[in-house]
CSV table of C-alpha atoms in Angstrom, one decimal:
chain,number,residue,atom,x,y,z
K,650,MET,CA,-8.6,-21.0,-11.5
K,651,HIS,CA,-8.4,-23.2,-8.5
K,652,VAL,CA,-6.0,-23.2,-5.8
K,653,GLY,CA,-2.3,-24.3,-6.9
K,654,ALA,CA,-3.1,-23.9,-10.8
K,655,ARG,CA,-0.9,-22.1,-13.1
K,656,GLU,CA,-1.9,-20.3,-15.8
K,657,ARG,CA,-0.2,-18.8,-19.1
K,658,ALA,CA,-1.0,-15.2,-20.0
K,659,THR,CA,0.5,-13.2,-22.6
K,660,ALA,CA,0.7,-9.7,-22.6
K,661,MET,CA,-0.9,-9.1,-25.9
K,662,GLY,CA,-3.5,-11.1,-27.9
K,663,PRO,CA,-6.3,-13.3,-26.6
K,664,GLY,CA,-4.6,-14.9,-23.7
K,665,HIS,CA,-3.6,-11.3,-22.1
K,666,LEU,CA,-6.5,-11.6,-19.3
K,667,VAL,CA,-7.3,-14.1,-16.7
K,668,ASN,CA,-10.3,-14.7,-14.7
K,669,LEU,CA,-9.3,-14.8,-11.0
K,670,ARG,CA,-12.4,-15.6,-8.9
K,671,GLU,CA,-11.1,-16.8,-6.0
K,672,GLN,CA,-9.5,-14.2,-2.9
K,673,GLY,CA,-6.4,-14.4,-2.1
K,674,PHE,CA,-2.9,-13.4,-3.1
K,675,TYR,CA,-1.4,-14.7,-6.4
K,676,GLU,CA,2.1,-14.5,-7.7
K,677,LEU,CA,2.6,-12.7,-11.0
K,678,ARG,CA,5.9,-13.9,-13.2
K,679,GLY,CA,7.6,-12.2,-16.0
K,680,PRO,CA,8.6,-14.1,-19.2
K,681,THR,CA,11.5,-16.2,-17.8
K,682,LEU,CA,10.3,-18.8,-14.6
K,683,ALA,CA,13.9,-17.9,-12.5
K,684,GLY,CA,13.1,-16.0,-9.0
K,685,SER,CA,10.2,-15.6,-7.4
K,686,GLY,CA,7.2,-13.1,-8.7
K,687,ARG,CA,5.5,-10.4,-7.8
K,688,PRO,CA,2.6,-10.8,-5.3
K,689,ILE,CA,-1.0,-9.2,-6.2
K,690,ALA,CA,-3.9,-9.5,-3.8
K,691,VAL,CA,-7.1,-10.4,-5.6
K,692,ASN,CA,-10.7,-9.8,-4.3
K,693,VAL,CA,-9.9,-8.2,-1.5
K,694,ASP,CA,-12.5,-7.6,1.2
K,695,PRO,CA,-13.6,-3.6,1.2
K,696,THR,CA,-14.1,-3.9,4.8
K,697,GLU,CA,-10.5,-4.3,5.2
K,698,SER,CA,-9.7,-1.2,3.8
K,699,ASP,CA,-12.2,1.0,6.0
K,700,LEU,CA,-10.6,3.5,7.9
K,701,SER,CA,-13.4,5.6,9.2
K,702,HIS,CA,-13.7,3.7,12.4
K,703,LEU,CA,-10.3,5.6,13.1
K,704,ASP,CA,-9.7,8.8,14.6
K,705,PRO,CA,-7.9,10.9,11.8
K,706,GLN,CA,-6.1,12.6,14.4
K,707,ASP,CA,-4.6,9.3,15.6
K,708,ILE,CA,-3.4,8.5,11.7
K,709,VAL,CA,-1.4,11.9,11.6
K,710,VAL,CA,0.6,11.0,14.8
K,711,ALA,CA,1.3,7.5,13.8
K,712,VAL,CA,2.9,9.0,10.6
K,713,THR,CA,4.5,12.4,11.8
K,714,ALA,CA,7.9,12.5,13.4
K,715,VAL,CA,8.3,14.1,17.1
K,716,PRO,CA,10.9,16.6,17.1
K,717,GLY,CA,13.6,15.4,19.2
K,718,GLN,CA,13.0,11.8,18.5
K,719,THR,CA,15.5,9.6,16.4
K,720,GLN,CA,14.1,7.1,13.7
K,721,ALA,CA,15.5,3.8,14.1
K,722,GLY,CA,18.5,2.9,12.4
K,723,SER,CA,19.5,6.7,11.9
K,724,GLU,CA,22.3,6.5,14.4
K,725,ILE,CA,24.5,4.3,12.2
K,726,ASN,CA,24.1,6.9,9.3
K,727,ALA,CA,24.8,10.0,12.1
K,728,SER,CA,28.4,9.1,12.4
K,729,THR,CA,31.1,11.1,10.4
K,730,PRO,CA,33.0,10.0,7.6
K,731,GLN,CA,36.1,9.4,9.7
K,732,ASP,CA,34.1,7.1,12.1
K,733,GLN,CA,32.7,4.8,9.8
K,734,GLU,CA,35.8,4.6,7.6
K,735,ARG,CA,37.8,3.4,11.2
K,736,ARG,CA,34.6,1.1,11.4
K,737,GLN,CA,35.3,-0.4,8.1
K,738,LYS,CA,39.2,-0.3,8.1
K,739,ILE,CA,39.4,-3.8,9.8
K,740,TRP,CA,37.5,-5.4,6.9
K,741,TRP,CA,40.8,-4.4,4.4
K,742,TYR,CA,42.9,-6.2,7.1
K,743,LEU,CA,40.5,-9.7,7.2
K,744,LEU,CA,40.3,-9.5,2.9
K,745,LEU,CA,44.1,-9.3,3.2
K,746,GLY,CA,44.3,-12.0,5.6
K,747,ALA,CA,42.1,-14.4,3.2
K,748,LEU,CA,43.8,-13.5,0.2
K,749,LEU,CA,47.3,-14.7,2.0
K,750,VAL,CA,46.0,-17.6,3.3
K,751,MET,CA,44.5,-18.6,0.0
K,752,GLY,CA,47.7,-18.0,-1.9
K,753,ALA,CA,49.3,-20.3,0.7
K,754,GLY,CA,47.0,-23.0,0.0
K,755,GLN,CA,47.8,-22.6,-3.5
K,756,CYS,CA,51.4,-22.7,-3.1
K,757,CYS,CA,51.2,-26.1,-1.0
K,758,ARG,CA,48.9,-27.9,-3.2
K,759,THR,CA,51.5,-26.7,-6.0
K,760,GLY,CA,54.6,-27.4,-4.4
K,761,CYS,CA,52.9,-31.2,-3.0
K,762,SER,CA,51.6,-31.9,-6.7
K,763,ARG,CA,55.2,-31.2,-8.2
K,764,ALA,CA,56.9,-33.6,-5.3
K,765,THR,CA,54.6,-36.4,-6.0
K,766,SER,CA,55.5,-36.0,-10.4
C-alpha cells in the first residue's frame, strides 16, 4: 500500500489480510464509513520502546502517587453533594428562561401570522 491509498478488507475470506509495508499510522474503520476510525501503528521502530536506558526507580516515582498530593481534577469531585447541587442549580433557571423565550417567540409568530391572514 502506498501513502493515501485505501484498501478494503473483509472479516473473513481471501481479502481479510492486508500487507502494510510502510511505517506509520493507519486508520482502521468498521463496515460503515461514518466517523473516524481507530489508529494503529505499523512497523514501529523497536528502539522507540526500549526503556533500558531509563532508571527503573525513575519510572516507579513517575507513576506512583505521593501521599498528600492531589491529582489533577480531583478537587472537582471532592465537593459534597450539596455543593455540587448548588453549582448546578443555576442551569435549571437558565433552561427555564430559554424555554420561556422560545414559547414567547412561538406565540409572537403565531399571533403575527393570524393577524396577516
